[in-house]
PDB file of C-alpha atoms in Angstrom:
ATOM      1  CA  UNK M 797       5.779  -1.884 -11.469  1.00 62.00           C
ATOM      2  CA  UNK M 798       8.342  -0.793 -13.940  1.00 67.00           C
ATOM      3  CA  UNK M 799      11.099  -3.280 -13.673  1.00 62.00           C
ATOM      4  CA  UNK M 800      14.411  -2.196 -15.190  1.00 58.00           C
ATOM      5  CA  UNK M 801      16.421  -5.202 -15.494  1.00 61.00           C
ATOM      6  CA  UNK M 802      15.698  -7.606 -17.918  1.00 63.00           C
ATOM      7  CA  UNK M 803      17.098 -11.272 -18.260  1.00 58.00           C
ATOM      8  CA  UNK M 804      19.044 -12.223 -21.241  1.00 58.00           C
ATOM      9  CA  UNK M 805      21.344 -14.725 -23.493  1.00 58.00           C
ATOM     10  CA  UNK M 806      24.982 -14.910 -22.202  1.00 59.00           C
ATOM     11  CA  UNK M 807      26.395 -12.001 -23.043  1.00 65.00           C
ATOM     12  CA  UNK M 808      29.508 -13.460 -24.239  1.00 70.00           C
ATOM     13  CA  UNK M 809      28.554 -14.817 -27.753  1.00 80.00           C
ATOM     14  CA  UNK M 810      26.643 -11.806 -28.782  1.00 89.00           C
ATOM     15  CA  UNK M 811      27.924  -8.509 -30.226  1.00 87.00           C
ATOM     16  CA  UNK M 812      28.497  -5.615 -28.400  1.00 86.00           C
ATOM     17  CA  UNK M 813      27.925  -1.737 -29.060  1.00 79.00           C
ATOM     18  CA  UNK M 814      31.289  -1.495 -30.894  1.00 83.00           C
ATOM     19  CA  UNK M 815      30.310  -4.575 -33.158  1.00 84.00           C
ATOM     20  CA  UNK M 816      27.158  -3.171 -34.181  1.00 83.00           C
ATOM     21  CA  UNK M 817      26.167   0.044 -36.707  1.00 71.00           C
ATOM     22  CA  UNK M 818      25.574   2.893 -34.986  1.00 60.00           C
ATOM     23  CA  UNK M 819      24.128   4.903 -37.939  1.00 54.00           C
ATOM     24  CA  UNK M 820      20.411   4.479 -39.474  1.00 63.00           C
ATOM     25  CA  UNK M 821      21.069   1.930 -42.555  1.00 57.00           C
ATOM     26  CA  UNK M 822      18.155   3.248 -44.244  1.00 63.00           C
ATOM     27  CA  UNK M 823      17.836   6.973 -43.604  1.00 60.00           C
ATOM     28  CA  UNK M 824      20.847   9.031 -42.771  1.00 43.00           C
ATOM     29  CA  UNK M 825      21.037  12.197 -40.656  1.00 44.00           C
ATOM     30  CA  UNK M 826      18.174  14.477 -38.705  1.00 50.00           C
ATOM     31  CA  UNK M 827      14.955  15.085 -41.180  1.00 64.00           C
ATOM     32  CA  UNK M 828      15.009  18.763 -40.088  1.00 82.00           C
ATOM     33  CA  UNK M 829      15.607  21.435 -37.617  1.00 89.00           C
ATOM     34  CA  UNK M 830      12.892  20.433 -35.235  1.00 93.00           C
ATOM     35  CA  UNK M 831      13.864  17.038 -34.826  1.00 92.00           C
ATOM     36  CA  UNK M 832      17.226  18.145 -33.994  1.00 93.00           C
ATOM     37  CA  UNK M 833      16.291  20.921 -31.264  1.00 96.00           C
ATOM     38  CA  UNK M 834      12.977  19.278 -29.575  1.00 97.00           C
ATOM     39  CA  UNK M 835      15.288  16.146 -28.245  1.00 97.00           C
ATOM     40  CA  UNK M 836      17.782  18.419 -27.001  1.00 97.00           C
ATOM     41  CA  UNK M 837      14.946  20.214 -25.115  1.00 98.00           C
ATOM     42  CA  UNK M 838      13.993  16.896 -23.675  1.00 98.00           C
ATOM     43  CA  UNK M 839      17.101  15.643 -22.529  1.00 98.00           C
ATOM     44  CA  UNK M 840      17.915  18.863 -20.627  1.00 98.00           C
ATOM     45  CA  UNK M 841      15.043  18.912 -18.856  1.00 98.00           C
ATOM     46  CA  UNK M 842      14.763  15.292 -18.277  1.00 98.00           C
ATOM     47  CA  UNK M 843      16.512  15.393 -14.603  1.00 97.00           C
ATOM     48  CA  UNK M 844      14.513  12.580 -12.439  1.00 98.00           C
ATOM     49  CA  UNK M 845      15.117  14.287  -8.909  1.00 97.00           C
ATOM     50  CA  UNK M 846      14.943  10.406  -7.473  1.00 96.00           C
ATOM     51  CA  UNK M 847      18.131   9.819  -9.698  1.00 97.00           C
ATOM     52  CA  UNK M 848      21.475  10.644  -9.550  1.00 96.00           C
ATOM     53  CA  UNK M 849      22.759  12.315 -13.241  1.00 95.00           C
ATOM     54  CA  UNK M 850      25.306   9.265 -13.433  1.00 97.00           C
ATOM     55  CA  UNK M 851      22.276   6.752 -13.413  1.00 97.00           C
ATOM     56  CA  UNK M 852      20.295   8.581 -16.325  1.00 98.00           C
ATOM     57  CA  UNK M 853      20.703   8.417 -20.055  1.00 98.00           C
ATOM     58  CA  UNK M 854      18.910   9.635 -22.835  1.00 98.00           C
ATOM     59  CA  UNK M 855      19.114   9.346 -26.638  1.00 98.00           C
ATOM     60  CA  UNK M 856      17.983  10.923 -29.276  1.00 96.00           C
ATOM     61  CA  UNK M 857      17.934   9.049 -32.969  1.00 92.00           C
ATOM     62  CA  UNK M 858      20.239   6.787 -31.616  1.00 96.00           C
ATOM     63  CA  UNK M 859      19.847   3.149 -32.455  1.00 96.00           C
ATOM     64  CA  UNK M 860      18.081   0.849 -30.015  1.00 98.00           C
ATOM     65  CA  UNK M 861      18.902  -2.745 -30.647  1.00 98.00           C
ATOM     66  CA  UNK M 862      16.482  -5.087 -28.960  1.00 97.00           C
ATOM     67  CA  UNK M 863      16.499  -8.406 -30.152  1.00 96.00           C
ATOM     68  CA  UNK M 864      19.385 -10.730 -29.172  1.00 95.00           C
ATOM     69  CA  UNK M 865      18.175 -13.583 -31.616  1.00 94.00           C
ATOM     70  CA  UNK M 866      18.444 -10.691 -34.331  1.00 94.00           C
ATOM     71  CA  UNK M 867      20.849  -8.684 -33.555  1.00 95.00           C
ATOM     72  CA  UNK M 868      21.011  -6.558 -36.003  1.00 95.00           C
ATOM     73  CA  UNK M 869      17.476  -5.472 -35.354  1.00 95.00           C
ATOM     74  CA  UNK M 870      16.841  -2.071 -34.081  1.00 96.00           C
ATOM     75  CA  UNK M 871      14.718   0.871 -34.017  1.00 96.00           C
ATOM     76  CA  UNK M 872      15.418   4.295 -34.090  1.00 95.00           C
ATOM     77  CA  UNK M 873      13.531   6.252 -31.488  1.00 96.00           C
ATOM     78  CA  UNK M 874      13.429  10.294 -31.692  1.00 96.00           C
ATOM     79  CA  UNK M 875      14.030  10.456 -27.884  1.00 98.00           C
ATOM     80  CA  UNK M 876      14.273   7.997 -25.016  1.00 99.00           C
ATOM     81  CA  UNK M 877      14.943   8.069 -21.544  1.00 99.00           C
ATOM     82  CA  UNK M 878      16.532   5.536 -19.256  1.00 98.00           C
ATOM     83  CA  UNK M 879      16.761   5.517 -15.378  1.00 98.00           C
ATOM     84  CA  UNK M 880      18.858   3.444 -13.281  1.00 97.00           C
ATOM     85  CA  UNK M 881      21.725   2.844 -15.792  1.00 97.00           C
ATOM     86  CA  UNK M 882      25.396   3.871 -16.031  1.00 97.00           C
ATOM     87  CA  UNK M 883      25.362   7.588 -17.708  1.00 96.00           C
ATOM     88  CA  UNK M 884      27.830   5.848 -19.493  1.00 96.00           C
ATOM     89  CA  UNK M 885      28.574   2.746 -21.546  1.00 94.00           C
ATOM     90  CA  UNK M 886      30.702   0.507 -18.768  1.00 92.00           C
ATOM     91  CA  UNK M 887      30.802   3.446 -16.916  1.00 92.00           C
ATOM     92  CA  UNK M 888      34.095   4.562 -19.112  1.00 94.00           C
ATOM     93  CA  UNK M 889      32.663   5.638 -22.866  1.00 96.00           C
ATOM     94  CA  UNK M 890      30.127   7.452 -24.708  1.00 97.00           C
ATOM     95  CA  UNK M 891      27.566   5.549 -26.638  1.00 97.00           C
ATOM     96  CA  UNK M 892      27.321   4.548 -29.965  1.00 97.00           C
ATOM     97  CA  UNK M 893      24.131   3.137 -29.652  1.00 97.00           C
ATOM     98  CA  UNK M 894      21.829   1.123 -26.868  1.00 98.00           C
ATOM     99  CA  UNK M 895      22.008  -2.406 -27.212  1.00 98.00           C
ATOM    100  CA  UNK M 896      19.600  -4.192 -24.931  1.00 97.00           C
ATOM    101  CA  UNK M 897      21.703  -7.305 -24.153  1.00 96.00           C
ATOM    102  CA  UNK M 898      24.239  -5.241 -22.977  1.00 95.00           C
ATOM    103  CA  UNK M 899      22.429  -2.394 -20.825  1.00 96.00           C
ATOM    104  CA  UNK M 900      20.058  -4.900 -19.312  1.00 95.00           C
ATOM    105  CA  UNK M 901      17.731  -1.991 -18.704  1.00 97.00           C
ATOM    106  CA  UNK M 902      14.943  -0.898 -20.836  1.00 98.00           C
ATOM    107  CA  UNK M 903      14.038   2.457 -21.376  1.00 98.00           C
ATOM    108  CA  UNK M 904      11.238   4.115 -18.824  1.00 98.00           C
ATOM    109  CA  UNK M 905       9.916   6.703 -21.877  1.00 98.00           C
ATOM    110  CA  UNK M 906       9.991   6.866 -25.793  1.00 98.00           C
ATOM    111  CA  UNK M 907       8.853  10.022 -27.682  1.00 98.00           C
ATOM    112  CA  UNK M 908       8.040  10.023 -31.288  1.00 96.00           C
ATOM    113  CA  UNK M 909       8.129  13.217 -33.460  1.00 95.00           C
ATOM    114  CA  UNK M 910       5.265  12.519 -35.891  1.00 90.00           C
ATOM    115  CA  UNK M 911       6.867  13.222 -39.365  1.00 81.00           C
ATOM    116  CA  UNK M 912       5.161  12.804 -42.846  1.00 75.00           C
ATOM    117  CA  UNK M 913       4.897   9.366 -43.750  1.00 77.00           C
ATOM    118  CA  UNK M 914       5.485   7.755 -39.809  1.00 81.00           C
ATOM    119  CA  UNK M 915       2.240   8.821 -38.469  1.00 81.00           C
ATOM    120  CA  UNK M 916       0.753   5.335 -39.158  1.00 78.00           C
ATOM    121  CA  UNK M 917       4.107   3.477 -38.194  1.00 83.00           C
ATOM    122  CA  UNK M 918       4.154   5.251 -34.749  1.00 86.00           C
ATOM    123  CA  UNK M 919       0.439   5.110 -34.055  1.00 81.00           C
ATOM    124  CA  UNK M 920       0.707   1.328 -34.383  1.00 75.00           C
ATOM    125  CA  UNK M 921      -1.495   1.170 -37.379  1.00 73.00           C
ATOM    126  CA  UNK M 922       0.979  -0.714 -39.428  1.00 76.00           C
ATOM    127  CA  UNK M 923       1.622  -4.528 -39.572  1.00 72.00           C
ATOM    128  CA  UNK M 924       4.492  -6.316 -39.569  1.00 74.00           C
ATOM    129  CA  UNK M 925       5.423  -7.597 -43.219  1.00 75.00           C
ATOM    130  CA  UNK M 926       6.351 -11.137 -43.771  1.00 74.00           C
ATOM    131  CA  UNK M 927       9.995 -11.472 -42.968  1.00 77.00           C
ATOM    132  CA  UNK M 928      10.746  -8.576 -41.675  1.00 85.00           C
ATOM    133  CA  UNK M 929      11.652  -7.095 -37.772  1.00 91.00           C
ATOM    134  CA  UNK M 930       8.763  -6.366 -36.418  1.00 94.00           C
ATOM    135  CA  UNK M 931       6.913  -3.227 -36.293  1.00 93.00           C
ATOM    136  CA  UNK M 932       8.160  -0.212 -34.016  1.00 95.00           C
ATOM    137  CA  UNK M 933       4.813  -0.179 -31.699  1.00 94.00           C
ATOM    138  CA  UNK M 934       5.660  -4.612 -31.478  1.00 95.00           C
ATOM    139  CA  UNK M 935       8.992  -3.217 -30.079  1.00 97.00           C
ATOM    140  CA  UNK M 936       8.115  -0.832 -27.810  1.00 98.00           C
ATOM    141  CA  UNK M 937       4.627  -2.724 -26.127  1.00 96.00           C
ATOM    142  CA  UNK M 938       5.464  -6.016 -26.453  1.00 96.00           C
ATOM    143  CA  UNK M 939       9.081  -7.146 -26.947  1.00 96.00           C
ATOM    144  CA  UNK M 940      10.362  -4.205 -24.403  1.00 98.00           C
ATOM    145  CA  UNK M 941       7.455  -2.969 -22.715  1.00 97.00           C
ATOM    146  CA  UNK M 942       8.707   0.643 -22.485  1.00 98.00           C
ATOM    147  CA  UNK M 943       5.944   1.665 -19.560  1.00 98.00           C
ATOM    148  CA  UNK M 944       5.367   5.118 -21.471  1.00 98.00           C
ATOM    149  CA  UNK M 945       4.848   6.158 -24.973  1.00 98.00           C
ATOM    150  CA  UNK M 946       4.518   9.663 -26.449  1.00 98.00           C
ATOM    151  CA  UNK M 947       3.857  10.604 -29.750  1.00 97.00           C
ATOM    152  CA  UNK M 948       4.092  14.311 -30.997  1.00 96.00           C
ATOM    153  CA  UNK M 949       2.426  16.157 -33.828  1.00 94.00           C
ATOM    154  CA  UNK M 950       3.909  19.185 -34.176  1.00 93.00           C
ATOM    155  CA  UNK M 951       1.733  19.436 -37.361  1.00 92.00           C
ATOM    156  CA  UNK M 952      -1.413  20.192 -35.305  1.00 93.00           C
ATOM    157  CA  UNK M 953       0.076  20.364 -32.230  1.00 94.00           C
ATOM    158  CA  UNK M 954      -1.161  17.340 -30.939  1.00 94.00           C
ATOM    159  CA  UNK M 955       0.147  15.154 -28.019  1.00 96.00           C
ATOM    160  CA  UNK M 956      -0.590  11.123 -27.667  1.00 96.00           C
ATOM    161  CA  UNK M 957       0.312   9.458 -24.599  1.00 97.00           C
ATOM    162  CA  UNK M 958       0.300   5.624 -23.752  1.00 97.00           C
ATOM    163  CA  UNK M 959       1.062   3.669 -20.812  1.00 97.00           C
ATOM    164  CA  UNK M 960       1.743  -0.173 -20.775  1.00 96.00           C
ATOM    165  CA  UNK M 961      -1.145  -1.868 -19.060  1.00 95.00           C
ATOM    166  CA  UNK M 962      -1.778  -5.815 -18.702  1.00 93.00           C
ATOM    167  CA  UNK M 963       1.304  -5.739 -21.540  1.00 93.00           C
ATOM    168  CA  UNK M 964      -0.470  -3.853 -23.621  1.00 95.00           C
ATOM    169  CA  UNK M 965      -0.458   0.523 -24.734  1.00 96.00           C
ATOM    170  CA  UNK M 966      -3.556   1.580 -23.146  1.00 96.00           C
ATOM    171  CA  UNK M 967      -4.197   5.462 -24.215  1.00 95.00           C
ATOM    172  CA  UNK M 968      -3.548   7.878 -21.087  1.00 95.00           C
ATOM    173  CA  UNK M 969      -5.150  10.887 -20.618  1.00 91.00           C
ATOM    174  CA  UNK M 970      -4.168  14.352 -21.060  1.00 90.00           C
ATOM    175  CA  UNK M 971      -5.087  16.911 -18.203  1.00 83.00           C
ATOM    176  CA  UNK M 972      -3.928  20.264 -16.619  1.00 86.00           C
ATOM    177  CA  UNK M 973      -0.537  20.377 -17.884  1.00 91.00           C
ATOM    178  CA  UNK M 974       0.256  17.098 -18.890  1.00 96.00           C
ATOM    179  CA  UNK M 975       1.114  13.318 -17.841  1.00 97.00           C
ATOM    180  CA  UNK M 976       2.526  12.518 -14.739  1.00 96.00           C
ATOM    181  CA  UNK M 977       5.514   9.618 -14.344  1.00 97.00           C
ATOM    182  CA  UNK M 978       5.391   8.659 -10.765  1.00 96.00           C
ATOM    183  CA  UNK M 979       8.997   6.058 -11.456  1.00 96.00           C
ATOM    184  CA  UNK M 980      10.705   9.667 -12.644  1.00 96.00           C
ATOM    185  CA  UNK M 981       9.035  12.311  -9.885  1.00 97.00           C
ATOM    186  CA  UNK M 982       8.331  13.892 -13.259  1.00 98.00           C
ATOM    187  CA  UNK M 983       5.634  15.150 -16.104  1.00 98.00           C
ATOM    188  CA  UNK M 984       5.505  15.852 -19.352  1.00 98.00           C
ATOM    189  CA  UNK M 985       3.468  18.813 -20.974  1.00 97.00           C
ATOM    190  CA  UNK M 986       3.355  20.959 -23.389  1.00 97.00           C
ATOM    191  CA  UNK M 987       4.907  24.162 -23.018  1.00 97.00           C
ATOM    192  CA  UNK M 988       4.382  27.287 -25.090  1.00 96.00           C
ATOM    193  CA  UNK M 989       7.876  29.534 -25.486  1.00 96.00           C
ATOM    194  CA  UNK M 990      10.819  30.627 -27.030  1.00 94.00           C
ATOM    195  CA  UNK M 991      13.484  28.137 -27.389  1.00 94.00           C
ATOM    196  CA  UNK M 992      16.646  28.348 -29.458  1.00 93.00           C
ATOM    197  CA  UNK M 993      14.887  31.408 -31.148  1.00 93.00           C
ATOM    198  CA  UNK M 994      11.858  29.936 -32.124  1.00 94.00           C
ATOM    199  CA  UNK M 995       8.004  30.400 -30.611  1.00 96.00           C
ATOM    200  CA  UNK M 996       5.660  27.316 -30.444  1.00 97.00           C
ATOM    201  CA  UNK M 997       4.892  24.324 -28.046  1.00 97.00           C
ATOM    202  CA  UNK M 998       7.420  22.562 -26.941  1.00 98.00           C
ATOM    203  CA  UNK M 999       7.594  19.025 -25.387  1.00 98.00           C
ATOM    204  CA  UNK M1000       9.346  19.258 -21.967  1.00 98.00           C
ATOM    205  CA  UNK M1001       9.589  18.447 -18.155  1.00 98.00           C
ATOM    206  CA  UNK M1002       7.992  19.692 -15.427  1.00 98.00           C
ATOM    207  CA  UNK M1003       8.483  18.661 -11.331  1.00 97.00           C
ATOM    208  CA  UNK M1004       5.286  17.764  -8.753  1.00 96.00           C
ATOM    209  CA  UNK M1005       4.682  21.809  -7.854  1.00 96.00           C
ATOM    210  CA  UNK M1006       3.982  22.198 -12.151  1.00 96.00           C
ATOM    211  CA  UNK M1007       7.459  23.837 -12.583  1.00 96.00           C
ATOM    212  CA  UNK M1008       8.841  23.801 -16.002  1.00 97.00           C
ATOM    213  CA  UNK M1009      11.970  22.187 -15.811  1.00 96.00           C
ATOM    214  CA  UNK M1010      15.267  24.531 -16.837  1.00 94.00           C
ATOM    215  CA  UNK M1011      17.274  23.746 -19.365  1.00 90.00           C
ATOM    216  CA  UNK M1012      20.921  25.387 -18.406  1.00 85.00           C
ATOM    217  CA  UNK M1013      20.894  28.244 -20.853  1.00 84.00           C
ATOM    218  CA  UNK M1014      17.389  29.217 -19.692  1.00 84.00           C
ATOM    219  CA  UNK M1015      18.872  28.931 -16.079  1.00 78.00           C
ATOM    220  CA  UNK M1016      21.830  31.213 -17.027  1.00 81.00           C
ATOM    221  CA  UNK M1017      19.065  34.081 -18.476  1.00 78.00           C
ATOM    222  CA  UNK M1018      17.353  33.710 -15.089  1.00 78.00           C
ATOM    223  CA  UNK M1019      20.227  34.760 -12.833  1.00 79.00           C
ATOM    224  CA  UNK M1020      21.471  37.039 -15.559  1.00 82.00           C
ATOM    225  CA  UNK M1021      17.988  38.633 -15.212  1.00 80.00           C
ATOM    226  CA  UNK M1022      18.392  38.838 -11.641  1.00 82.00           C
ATOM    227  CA  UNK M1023      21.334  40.477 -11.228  1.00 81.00           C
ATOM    228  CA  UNK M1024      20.246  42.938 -13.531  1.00 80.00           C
ATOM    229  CA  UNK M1025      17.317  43.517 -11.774  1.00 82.00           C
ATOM    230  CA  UNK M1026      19.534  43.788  -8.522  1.00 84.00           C
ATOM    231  CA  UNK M1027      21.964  46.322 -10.101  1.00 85.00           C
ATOM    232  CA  UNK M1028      19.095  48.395 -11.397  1.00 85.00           C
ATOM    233  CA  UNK M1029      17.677  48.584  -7.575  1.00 81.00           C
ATOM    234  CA  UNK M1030      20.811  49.226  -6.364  1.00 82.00           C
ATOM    235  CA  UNK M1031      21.623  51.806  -8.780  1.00 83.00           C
ATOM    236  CA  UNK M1032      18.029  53.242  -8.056  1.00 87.00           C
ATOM    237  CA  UNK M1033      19.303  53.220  -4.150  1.00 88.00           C
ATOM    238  CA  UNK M1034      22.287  54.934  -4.582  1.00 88.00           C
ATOM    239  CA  UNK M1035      20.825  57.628  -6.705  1.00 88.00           C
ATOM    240  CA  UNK M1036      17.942  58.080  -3.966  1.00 90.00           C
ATOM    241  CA  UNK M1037      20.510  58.794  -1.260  1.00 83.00           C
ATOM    242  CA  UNK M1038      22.831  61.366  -4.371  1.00 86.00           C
ATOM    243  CA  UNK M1039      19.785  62.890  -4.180  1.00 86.00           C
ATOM    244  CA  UNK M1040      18.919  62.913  -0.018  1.00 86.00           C
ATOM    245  CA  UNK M1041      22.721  64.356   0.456  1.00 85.00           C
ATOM    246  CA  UNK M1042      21.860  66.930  -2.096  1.00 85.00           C
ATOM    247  CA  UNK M1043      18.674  68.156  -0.302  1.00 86.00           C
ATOM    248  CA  UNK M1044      20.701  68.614   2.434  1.00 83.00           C
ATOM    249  CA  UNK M1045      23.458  70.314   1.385  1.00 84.00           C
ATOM    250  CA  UNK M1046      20.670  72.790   0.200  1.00 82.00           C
ATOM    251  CA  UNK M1047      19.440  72.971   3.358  1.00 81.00           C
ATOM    252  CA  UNK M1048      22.449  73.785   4.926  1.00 81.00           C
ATOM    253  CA  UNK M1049      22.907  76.154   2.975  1.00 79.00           C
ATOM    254  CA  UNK M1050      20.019  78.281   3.652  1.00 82.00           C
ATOM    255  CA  UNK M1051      19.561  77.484   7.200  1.00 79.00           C
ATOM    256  CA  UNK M1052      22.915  76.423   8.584  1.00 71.00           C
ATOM    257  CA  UNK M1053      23.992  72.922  10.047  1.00 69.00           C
ATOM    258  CA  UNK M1054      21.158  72.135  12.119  1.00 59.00           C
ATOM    259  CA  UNK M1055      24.024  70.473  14.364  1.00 60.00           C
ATOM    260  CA  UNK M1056      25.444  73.294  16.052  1.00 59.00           C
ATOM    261  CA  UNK M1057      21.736  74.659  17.141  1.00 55.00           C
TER     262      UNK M1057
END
């Protein structure tokens, strides 16, 4: 069972989210355009009907610090989710980054977006070097044994899913439309479509009847669709009975009010 609180130090002599970096030490900024829009496209459709949106937070290259004997240890995870949390930090600010010892809630899902060079690193084919934090896969199975991992090529399309079993990633497998997460009521597939602009297959959420999950702008093109659609039937009503009235004022016409027979 996924548990969601986790047992730590006293929080009083270690630092807290303000005290620590919130920016990536080693590589600054989003690598490109994809990495930037298929988060975003996660964390709007990532809406866990069992949760309220106040006890759901996501990130997206944020820094996840995880160690409280190191705490300046962290990874950097393209997206992750979190359920039963404060949407906010204390429930009063935004976050500068997610700091384990504070939250004392590990995140349900992490998604990886497979870029050149981190294919090994997030496949958990690397080792840990000597005297260094330990590798990304370490953090995620074993130190806090995130129940779901996803890695994404976008390269050649391809879609890796893990789940934590007996402590350890044991490959899932991919059918229909994609892998179900009974703690969120949700799935995630891969959808082909048009999103900021752009055509290909996207990572995003779907509900237990196989629904793609909305994402507000798409909702707002739905009911602007529909009202269109409802003005052009109206209008098509209206011009139906124009037309009606006109026939019979013809008819009149020619063969009187039918009325006064």
């Amino acid at each position: 069972m996924y548990q969601t609180k986790i047992s730590r130090s006293p929080r009083s002599n270690l630092p807290t989210m303000y005290d620590l970096p919130s920016e990536d030490q080693e590589q600054s900024g989003l690598p490109d355009e994809f990495h930037d829009f298929q988060p975003e496209l996660l964390r709007l459709t990532f809406c866990p009907p069992n949760y309220s949106s106040q006890e759901i937070f996501t990130g997206s290259d944020l820094n996840l610090y995880y160690d409280d004997r190191h705490t300046n240890w962290y990874k950097r995870p393209d997206w992750f989710g979190v359920v039963n949390v404060s949407r906010f930090y204390e429930n009063r600010d935004l976050r500068l980054s997610y700091v384990i010892w504070q939250e004392e809630v590990t995140p349900l899902v992490v998604v990886e977006l497979i870029s050149p060079g981190t294919e090994q690193e997030d496949l958990g084919q690397t080792l840990r070097e000597v005297n260094q934090p330990p590798t990304k896969w370490q953090v995620y199975e074993q130190i806090l044994q995130i129940p779901y991992y996803f890695v994404f090529n976008r390269y050649t399309e391809e879609l890796k899913a893990f789940s934590l079993v007996a402590d350890r990633y044991q490959p899932l497998a991919i059918s229909g439309q994609g892998v179900w997460l009974e703690e969120a009521q949700l799935g995630l597939g891969l959808w082909r479509g048009e999103y900021q602009g752009f055509d290909r297959l996207w990572l995003r959420w779907y509900d237990r009847d196989g629904n793609w999950i909305l994402a507000p702008t798409e909702i707002a093109e739905q009911e602007r669709q529909i009202a269109a659609q409802e003005r052009q039937i109206a209008a098509q009503e209206r011009q139906k009975v124009t037309e009606l009235e006109a026939l019979l004022a013809l008819y009149q016409e020619r063969f009187g009010d039918l009325g006064k027979r």
